[in-house]
Short mmCIF file of C-alpha atoms and ligand atoms in Angstrom, two decimals:
data_model
loop_
_atom_site.label_atom_id
_atom_site.label_comp_id
_atom_site.label_asym_id
_atom_site.label_seq_id
_atom_site.Cartn_x
_atom_site.Cartn_y
_atom_site.Cartn_z
CA UNK A 255 -5.85 -49.80 -50.07
CA UNK A 256 -6.25 -51.54 -53.39
CA UNK A 257 -5.35 -55.18 -53.38
CA UNK A 258 -2.79 -54.58 -56.13
CA UNK A 259 -1.10 -51.81 -54.10
CA UNK A 260 -1.08 -53.96 -51.04
CA UNK A 261 0.61 -56.82 -52.83
CA UNK A 262 3.12 -54.41 -54.28
CA UNK A 263 3.91 -52.88 -50.90
CA UNK A 264 3.95 -56.25 -49.22
CA UNK A 265 6.16 -57.65 -51.94
CA UNK A 266 9.49 -56.88 -50.35
CA UNK A 267 8.39 -58.09 -46.95
CA UNK A 268 6.94 -61.26 -48.39
CA UNK A 269 10.11 -62.02 -50.30
CA UNK A 270 12.12 -61.48 -47.16
CA UNK A 271 9.81 -63.79 -45.26
CA UNK A 272 10.20 -66.47 -47.92
CA UNK A 273 13.96 -66.09 -47.76
CA UNK A 274 13.89 -66.33 -43.97
CA UNK A 275 11.74 -69.45 -44.16
CA UNK A 276 14.13 -70.94 -46.66
CA UNK A 277 17.03 -70.31 -44.34
CA UNK A 278 15.18 -71.58 -41.28
CA UNK A 279 13.56 -74.56 -42.92
CA UNK A 280 16.52 -76.95 -42.81
CA UNK A 281 16.93 -76.33 -39.07
CA UNK A 282 13.26 -77.10 -38.44
CA UNK A 283 13.37 -80.21 -40.59
CA UNK A 284 16.48 -81.38 -38.81
CA UNK A 285 14.69 -81.44 -35.44
CA UNK A 286 14.63 -85.03 -34.42
CA UNK A 287 11.30 -86.68 -33.77
CA UNK A 288 10.95 -89.09 -30.89
CA UNK A 289 8.45 -91.92 -30.83
CA UNK A 290 7.94 -93.47 -27.42
CA UNK A 291 5.90 -96.31 -26.02
CA UNK A 292 4.17 -96.20 -22.62
CA UNK A 293 3.06 -99.43 -20.96
CA UNK A 294 0.66 -99.44 -18.03
CA UNK A 295 -0.62 -101.77 -15.34
CA UNK A 296 -4.23 -100.71 -16.03
CA UNK A 297 -6.92 -102.58 -17.93
CA UNK A 298 -7.87 -101.08 -21.28
CA UNK A 299 -10.41 -98.28 -20.93
CA UNK A 300 -10.19 -98.06 -17.10
CA UNK A 301 -11.56 -94.59 -16.31
CA UNK A 302 -9.11 -91.94 -15.06
CA UNK A 303 -6.18 -94.36 -14.65
CA UNK A 304 -5.80 -95.67 -18.20
CA UNK A 305 -7.69 -92.81 -19.86
CA UNK A 306 -5.38 -90.42 -17.97
CA UNK A 307 -2.32 -92.04 -19.58
CA UNK A 308 -3.90 -91.56 -23.00
CA UNK A 309 -4.69 -87.96 -22.11
CA UNK A 310 -1.06 -87.39 -21.12
CA UNK A 311 0.22 -88.85 -24.40
CA UNK A 312 -2.07 -86.56 -26.39
CA UNK A 313 -0.95 -83.53 -24.39
CA UNK A 314 2.75 -84.29 -24.91
CA UNK A 315 2.16 -84.63 -28.65
CA UNK A 316 0.39 -81.26 -28.78
CA UNK A 317 2.84 -79.40 -26.55
CA UNK A 318 5.80 -80.67 -28.53
CA UNK A 319 4.23 -79.99 -31.92
CA UNK A 320 4.53 -83.68 -32.71
CA UNK A 321 8.22 -83.91 -31.89
CA UNK A 322 7.54 -86.39 -29.09
CA UNK A 323 4.71 -88.85 -29.62
CA UNK A 324 3.77 -91.59 -27.16
CA UNK A 325 1.81 -94.73 -28.01
CA UNK A 326 0.02 -96.06 -24.94
CA UNK A 327 -0.47 -99.77 -24.26
CA UNK A 328 -2.80 -101.00 -21.51
CA UNK A 329 -1.76 -103.83 -19.20
CA UNK A 330 -1.11 -107.01 -21.13
CA UNK A 331 -1.23 -105.41 -24.58
CA UNK A 332 2.54 -105.23 -24.97
CA UNK A 333 3.87 -106.57 -21.66
CA UNK A 334 2.06 -108.11 -18.67
CA UNK A 335 0.70 -105.50 -16.20
CA UNK A 336 3.31 -106.29 -13.56
CA UNK A 337 6.07 -106.62 -16.16
CA UNK A 338 6.18 -102.90 -16.93
CA UNK A 339 8.79 -102.04 -14.28
CA UNK A 340 11.33 -104.39 -15.89
CA UNK A 341 10.33 -103.43 -19.45
CA UNK A 342 11.07 -99.74 -18.78
CA UNK A 343 14.06 -100.51 -16.59
CA UNK A 344 15.80 -102.51 -19.32
CA UNK A 345 14.82 -100.03 -22.04
CA UNK A 346 12.44 -102.27 -24.00
CA UNK A 347 9.98 -99.36 -23.75
CA UNK A 348 10.60 -95.76 -22.71
CA UNK A 349 7.80 -95.10 -20.21
CA UNK A 350 5.43 -96.78 -17.77
CA UNK A 351 2.49 -96.02 -15.49
CA UNK A 352 1.32 -97.90 -12.42
CA UNK A 353 1.47 -97.48 -8.64
CA UNK A 354 4.78 -97.82 -6.84
CA UNK A 355 3.53 -100.29 -4.20
CA UNK A 356 3.41 -102.91 -6.96
CA UNK A 357 7.22 -102.89 -6.85
CA UNK A 358 7.64 -103.77 -3.16
CA UNK A 359 9.37 -106.98 -4.25
CA UNK A 360 11.96 -104.99 -6.24
CA UNK A 361 12.56 -102.35 -3.59
CA UNK A 362 10.42 -102.19 -0.43
CA UNK A 363 11.02 -98.42 -0.16
CA UNK A 364 8.79 -97.95 -3.24
CA UNK A 365 5.69 -98.53 -1.11
CA UNK A 366 5.90 -95.17 0.67
CA UNK A 367 5.41 -93.29 -2.61
CA UNK A 368 2.00 -94.89 -3.24
CA UNK A 369 0.08 -95.56 -0.02
CA UNK A 370 0.84 -96.07 3.64
CA UNK A 371 -1.95 -97.18 6.01
CA UNK A 372 -2.82 -94.21 8.23
CA UNK A 373 -0.27 -92.22 6.23
CA UNK A 374 -0.77 -89.00 4.29
CA UNK A 375 -3.75 -88.17 2.12
CA UNK A 376 -3.53 -86.78 -1.44
CA UNK A 377 -2.83 -83.25 -0.24
CA UNK A 378 -0.09 -84.41 2.12
CA UNK A 379 1.51 -86.62 -0.52
CA UNK A 380 1.50 -83.80 -3.06
CA UNK A 381 3.13 -81.51 -0.47
CA UNK A 382 5.76 -84.16 0.21
CA UNK A 383 6.58 -84.64 -3.48
CA UNK A 384 6.53 -81.02 -4.60
CA UNK A 385 7.22 -79.10 -1.40
CA UNK A 386 9.32 -81.58 0.56
CA UNK A 387 11.88 -84.29 -0.10
CA UNK A 388 9.41 -86.91 -1.41
CA UNK A 389 10.22 -86.78 -5.12
CA UNK A 390 13.96 -86.56 -4.50
CA UNK A 391 13.78 -89.73 -2.38
CA UNK A 392 11.62 -91.44 -4.99
CA UNK A 393 14.16 -90.62 -7.72
CA UNK A 394 16.90 -91.96 -5.46
CA UNK A 395 14.92 -95.17 -4.84
CA UNK A 396 14.33 -95.80 -8.57
CA UNK A 397 17.85 -94.76 -9.74
CA UNK A 398 19.39 -98.26 -9.32
CA UNK A 399 16.75 -99.49 -11.80
CA UNK A 400 17.58 -96.85 -14.46
CA UNK A 401 14.18 -95.27 -13.84
CA UNK A 402 13.07 -91.68 -13.27
CA UNK A 403 9.69 -91.42 -11.48
CA UNK A 404 7.07 -88.67 -11.58
CA UNK A 405 3.92 -88.41 -9.44
CA UNK A 406 0.92 -89.33 -11.58
CA UNK A 407 -2.04 -88.15 -9.51
CA UNK A 408 -4.00 -89.54 -6.60
CA UNK A 409 -7.22 -91.48 -6.12
CA UNK A 410 -7.96 -89.50 -2.97
CA UNK A 411 -9.02 -91.44 0.12
CA UNK A 412 -10.24 -94.86 -1.02
CA UNK A 413 -13.14 -96.81 0.45
CA UNK A 414 -12.69 -99.43 3.17
CA UNK A 415 -14.24 -102.23 1.17
CA UNK A 416 -17.25 -104.47 0.57
CA UNK A 417 -18.40 -106.92 3.23
CA UNK A 418 -21.29 -109.29 3.80
CA UNK A 419 -20.99 -109.19 7.57
CA UNK A 420 -20.66 -106.22 9.84
CA UNK A 421 -17.29 -105.27 11.26
CA UNK A 422 -18.06 -104.36 14.85
CA UNK A 423 -14.71 -105.22 16.38
CA UNK A 424 -11.20 -106.11 15.23
CA UNK A 425 -12.08 -109.74 16.03
CA UNK A 426 -14.48 -109.72 13.07
CA UNK A 427 -11.50 -109.81 10.70
CA UNK A 428 -10.44 -113.20 12.11
CA UNK A 429 -10.93 -115.89 9.49
CA UNK A 430 -12.28 -113.39 6.98
CA UNK A 431 -11.04 -114.07 3.46
CA UNK A 432 -10.45 -110.67 1.90
CA UNK A 433 -8.91 -109.36 -1.28
CA UNK A 434 -6.71 -106.45 -0.18
CA UNK A 435 -3.21 -105.73 -1.55
CA UNK A 436 -0.14 -104.02 -0.18
CA UNK A 437 0.61 -102.92 3.37
CA UNK A 438 -3.11 -102.92 4.19
CA UNK A 439 -3.21 -106.62 3.40
CA UNK A 440 -0.31 -107.23 5.77
CA UNK A 441 -2.19 -105.35 8.47
CA UNK A 442 -5.33 -107.45 8.05
CA UNK A 443 -3.26 -110.62 8.01
CA UNK A 444 -1.97 -109.57 11.44
CA UNK A 445 -5.60 -109.12 12.51
CA UNK A 446 -6.23 -112.76 11.55
CA UNK A 447 -7.71 -112.35 8.07
CA UNK A 448 -6.79 -114.58 5.16
CA UNK A 449 -5.52 -112.14 2.62
CA UNK A 450 -5.74 -112.93 -1.09
CA UNK A 451 -4.55 -111.01 -4.15
CA UNK A 452 -7.35 -111.73 -6.59
CA UNK A 453 -6.65 -110.02 -9.93
CA UNK A 454 -9.05 -107.19 -10.81
CA UNK A 455 -10.94 -109.13 -13.45
CA UNK A 456 -11.78 -112.00 -11.08
CA UNK A 457 -12.83 -110.11 -7.96
CA UNK A 458 -16.54 -109.86 -8.71
CA UNK A 459 -16.94 -113.54 -9.51
CA UNK A 460 -14.91 -114.55 -6.44
CA UNK A 461 -17.06 -112.36 -4.20
CA UNK A 462 -20.31 -113.53 -5.76
CA UNK A 463 -19.38 -117.21 -5.44
CA UNK A 464 -18.08 -116.84 -1.90
CA UNK A 465 -14.49 -117.69 -2.81
CA UNK A 466 -13.71 -114.47 -0.92
CA UNK A 467 -15.81 -112.89 1.86
CA UNK A 468 -14.82 -109.30 1.25
CA UNK A 469 -12.87 -107.02 -1.06
CA UNK A 470 -11.61 -103.51 -1.43
CA UNK A 471 -11.03 -101.84 -4.79
CA UNK A 472 -10.84 -98.06 -5.22
CA UNK A 473 -13.79 -95.79 -4.53
CA UNK A 474 -17.44 -95.31 -5.57
CA UNK A 475 -16.69 -94.43 -9.22
CA UNK A 476 -14.71 -97.60 -9.91
CA UNK A 477 -16.49 -99.88 -7.41
CA UNK A 478 -19.88 -99.04 -8.89
CA UNK A 479 -18.57 -99.99 -12.33
CA UNK A 480 -17.38 -103.34 -10.96
CA UNK A 481 -20.89 -104.15 -9.76
CA UNK A 482 -19.80 -105.17 -6.24
CA UNK A 483 -23.18 -104.03 -4.88
CA UNK A 484 -24.67 -107.17 -6.45
CA UNK A 485 -22.45 -109.39 -4.32
CA UNK A 486 -21.96 -107.54 -0.99
CA UNK A 487 -24.31 -105.69 1.35
CA UNK A 488 -22.08 -103.37 3.33
CA UNK A 489 -19.80 -100.67 1.96
CA UNK A 490 -17.36 -99.52 4.63
CA UNK A 491 -15.36 -96.30 4.97
CA UNK A 492 -12.79 -94.84 5.30
CA UNK A 493 -10.01 -96.52 3.31
CA UNK A 494 -7.51 -96.41 6.16
CA UNK A 495 -5.20 -98.65 4.12
CA UNK A 496 -5.08 -96.33 1.08
CA UNK A 497 -5.62 -92.79 2.35
CA UNK A 498 -4.45 -91.01 -0.80
CA UNK A 499 -2.92 -93.57 -3.12
CA UNK A 500 -0.56 -91.97 -5.58
CA UNK A 501 -0.13 -93.23 -9.10
CA UNK A 502 3.09 -92.91 -11.00
CA UNK A 503 4.76 -92.33 -14.32
CA UNK A 504 8.30 -93.42 -14.86
CA UNK A 505 10.81 -93.06 -17.67
CA UNK A 506 13.78 -95.10 -18.73
CA UNK A 507 16.68 -92.92 -17.59
CA UNK A 508 18.67 -93.19 -20.82
CA UNK A 509 15.61 -92.45 -22.98
CA UNK A 510 14.70 -89.40 -20.87
CA UNK A 511 18.24 -88.06 -20.81
CA UNK A 512 18.60 -88.45 -24.57
CA UNK A 513 15.72 -85.97 -25.09
CA UNK A 514 16.46 -82.27 -25.65
CA UNK A 515 15.84 -80.16 -22.52
CA UNK A 516 12.60 -78.68 -23.86
CA UNK A 517 11.06 -82.10 -24.44
CA UNK A 518 12.12 -83.20 -20.95
CA UNK A 519 10.36 -80.10 -19.59
CA UNK A 520 7.25 -80.85 -21.66
CA UNK A 521 7.12 -84.41 -20.27
CA UNK A 522 7.53 -83.17 -16.70
CA UNK A 523 4.88 -80.48 -17.15
CA UNK A 524 2.44 -82.94 -18.74
CA UNK A 525 2.88 -85.35 -15.81
CA UNK A 526 2.09 -82.56 -13.34
CA UNK A 527 -0.87 -81.46 -15.45
CA UNK A 528 -2.23 -85.00 -15.39
CA UNK A 529 -1.53 -85.27 -11.67
CA UNK A 530 -3.99 -82.44 -11.01
CA UNK A 531 -6.49 -83.74 -13.58
CA UNK A 532 -6.48 -87.22 -12.02
CA UNK A 533 -7.47 -86.22 -8.47
CA UNK A 534 -10.00 -83.77 -9.90
CA UNK A 535 -11.77 -86.63 -11.72
CA UNK A 536 -12.01 -88.72 -8.55
CA UNK A 537 -13.19 -85.75 -6.48
CA UNK A 538 -15.69 -84.68 -9.12
CA UNK A 539 -17.20 -88.10 -9.82
CA UNK A 540 -16.99 -90.19 -6.63
CA UNK A 541 -19.77 -88.31 -4.82
CA UNK A 542 -22.37 -88.90 -7.51
CA UNK A 543 -21.35 -92.56 -7.83
CA UNK A 544 -21.76 -93.00 -4.05
CA UNK A 545 -25.24 -91.50 -4.11
CA UNK A 546 -26.16 -93.89 -6.94
CA UNK A 547 -24.86 -96.86 -4.95
CA UNK A 548 -26.94 -95.86 -1.94
CA UNK A 549 -30.15 -94.74 -3.62
CA UNK A 550 -30.33 -96.93 -6.72
CA UNK A 551 -28.51 -100.04 -5.59
CA UNK A 552 -29.55 -99.85 -1.91
CA UNK A 553 -26.02 -100.31 -0.59
CA UNK A 554 -25.61 -99.86 3.16
CA UNK A 555 -22.85 -97.36 3.87
CA UNK A 556 -21.10 -97.99 7.19
CA UNK A 557 -18.20 -96.40 9.02
CA UNK A 558 -15.58 -98.57 10.73
CA UNK A 559 -16.11 -98.14 14.50
CA UNK A 560 -13.45 -96.13 16.39
CA UNK A 561 -12.28 -99.23 18.26
CA UNK A 562 -11.62 -100.99 14.93
CA UNK A 563 -9.78 -97.98 13.55
CA UNK A 564 -7.65 -97.76 16.72
CA UNK A 565 -6.73 -101.44 16.49
CA UNK A 566 -5.94 -101.15 12.77
CA UNK A 567 -3.77 -98.09 13.43
CA UNK A 568 -1.77 -99.99 16.02
CA UNK A 569 -1.24 -102.96 13.69
CA UNK A 570 -0.37 -100.61 10.81
CA UNK A 571 2.38 -99.04 12.88
CA UNK A 572 3.88 -102.50 13.43
CA UNK A 573 3.67 -103.42 9.73
CA UNK A 574 5.24 -100.12 8.61
CA UNK A 575 8.08 -100.58 11.13
CA UNK A 576 8.70 -104.14 9.88
CA UNK A 577 8.80 -102.98 6.25
CA UNK A 578 11.07 -100.05 7.11
CA UNK A 579 13.52 -102.47 8.70
CA UNK A 580 13.99 -104.37 5.42
CA UNK A 581 16.84 -102.26 4.02
CA UNK A 582 18.63 -98.92 4.40
CA UNK A 583 16.61 -97.10 1.72
CA UNK A 584 13.29 -98.21 3.23
CA UNK A 585 14.46 -97.00 6.63
CA UNK A 586 15.46 -93.63 5.18
CA UNK A 587 12.24 -93.16 3.19
CA UNK A 588 10.02 -94.28 6.09
CA UNK A 589 11.73 -91.82 8.45
CA UNK A 590 11.35 -88.96 5.95
CA UNK A 591 7.68 -89.85 5.36
CA UNK A 592 6.90 -89.92 9.06
CA UNK A 593 8.75 -86.66 9.70
CA UNK A 594 6.85 -84.94 6.89
CA UNK A 595 3.49 -86.28 8.06
CA UNK A 596 4.24 -85.01 11.55
CA UNK A 597 5.19 -81.66 10.07
CA UNK A 598 2.05 -81.11 7.95
CA UNK A 599 -0.41 -83.01 10.18
CA UNK A 600 -0.92 -80.41 12.90
CA UNK A 601 -1.44 -77.69 10.30
CA UNK A 602 -3.96 -79.80 8.34
CA UNK A 603 -5.78 -80.50 11.61
CA UNK A 604 -6.41 -76.86 12.39
CA UNK A 605 -7.00 -75.88 8.75
CA UNK A 606 -8.50 -78.59 6.52
CA UNK A 607 -10.00 -80.78 9.24
CA UNK A 608 -11.42 -77.92 11.29
CA UNK A 609 -12.98 -76.45 8.18
CA UNK A 610 -14.45 -79.80 7.08
CA UNK A 611 -15.89 -80.35 10.55
CA UNK A 612 -17.56 -76.96 10.44
CA UNK A 613 -19.03 -77.12 6.96
CA UNK A 614 -19.91 -80.78 6.60
CA UNK A 615 -20.13 -82.03 10.19
CA UNK A 616 -20.95 -85.69 10.44
CA UNK A 617 -22.18 -86.89 7.07
CA UNK A 618 -25.56 -88.50 6.84
CA UNK A 619 -25.20 -90.45 3.59
CA UNK A 620 -26.15 -93.70 5.32
CA UNK A 621 -27.76 -96.36 3.19
CA1 CA B 755 -7.43 -100.16 -3.35
#
């Protein structure tokens, strides 16, 4: 077909298309654009945790065609790291990201949605949130604060921590000065340790100067970056205190509810997308970081003895019961958590665990 003929034939259609555009254009232009702020508890540039928030913001912008844009602020850039709960609750900003155990002082029940010593791992937590009553209970727990929570991904099982003396029995925790937050810290305090909450940026110096004897952080990827191998000899596993720590996103209720339904759905979908991405990063990168710690930095990898794990499990049960007794919501959430763990546990034992035992056996990554 000649170009001239084509244009002639296309003429009517093109004119109609222009007319349609002209009719539609005002409706498109009238679509309101939303500009949100997200504040986080994470240091600027922290891999996976902070970079994941930035990834989520980018995704929401793309999925919404720019109708919802989110500017992300790391901890301290707009509000202090532990000020984000209040900032989103009172509507100063629309969205936050942290880990729910930071808010134990606001509502003790929040702790069960992040990490419970000897509780569920990442797979169990995900099943609880998306297949059980976990997310519903979380929403209920945050509702009095005008907040709507969403699971933000898991770190997987964390590491047990960095020590300069061997932990051969539960008695070895007596008098030990260790940086360990949350319920795990309460457990070690019961074991006789002096528990401190050194901020992230000061842990290395404290450990190096002997202000603290031991610390936990996250896992090989993040611990390697912190350089703890220069200040401690022994790297213990497993992270009984944080078996599958879940991170969170939360929205100011009024801000979320003022969005059109499609933008609410985009936000929800982006959170779930990032939830999968987050655990994938930890799973993909922790192994290589651990090998580097052992081979390059000559770290000695040690497993907590069974007797220590048994004693810690017993103390953890006491701590969890004490926390659950703090108010009605904590009691309700703790009971639901335990019931769900008992429901999925036996199945995981004959599926995941049995399979792991067969394919990996007892690992030999000793330093
Ligand atoms: Ca930790």
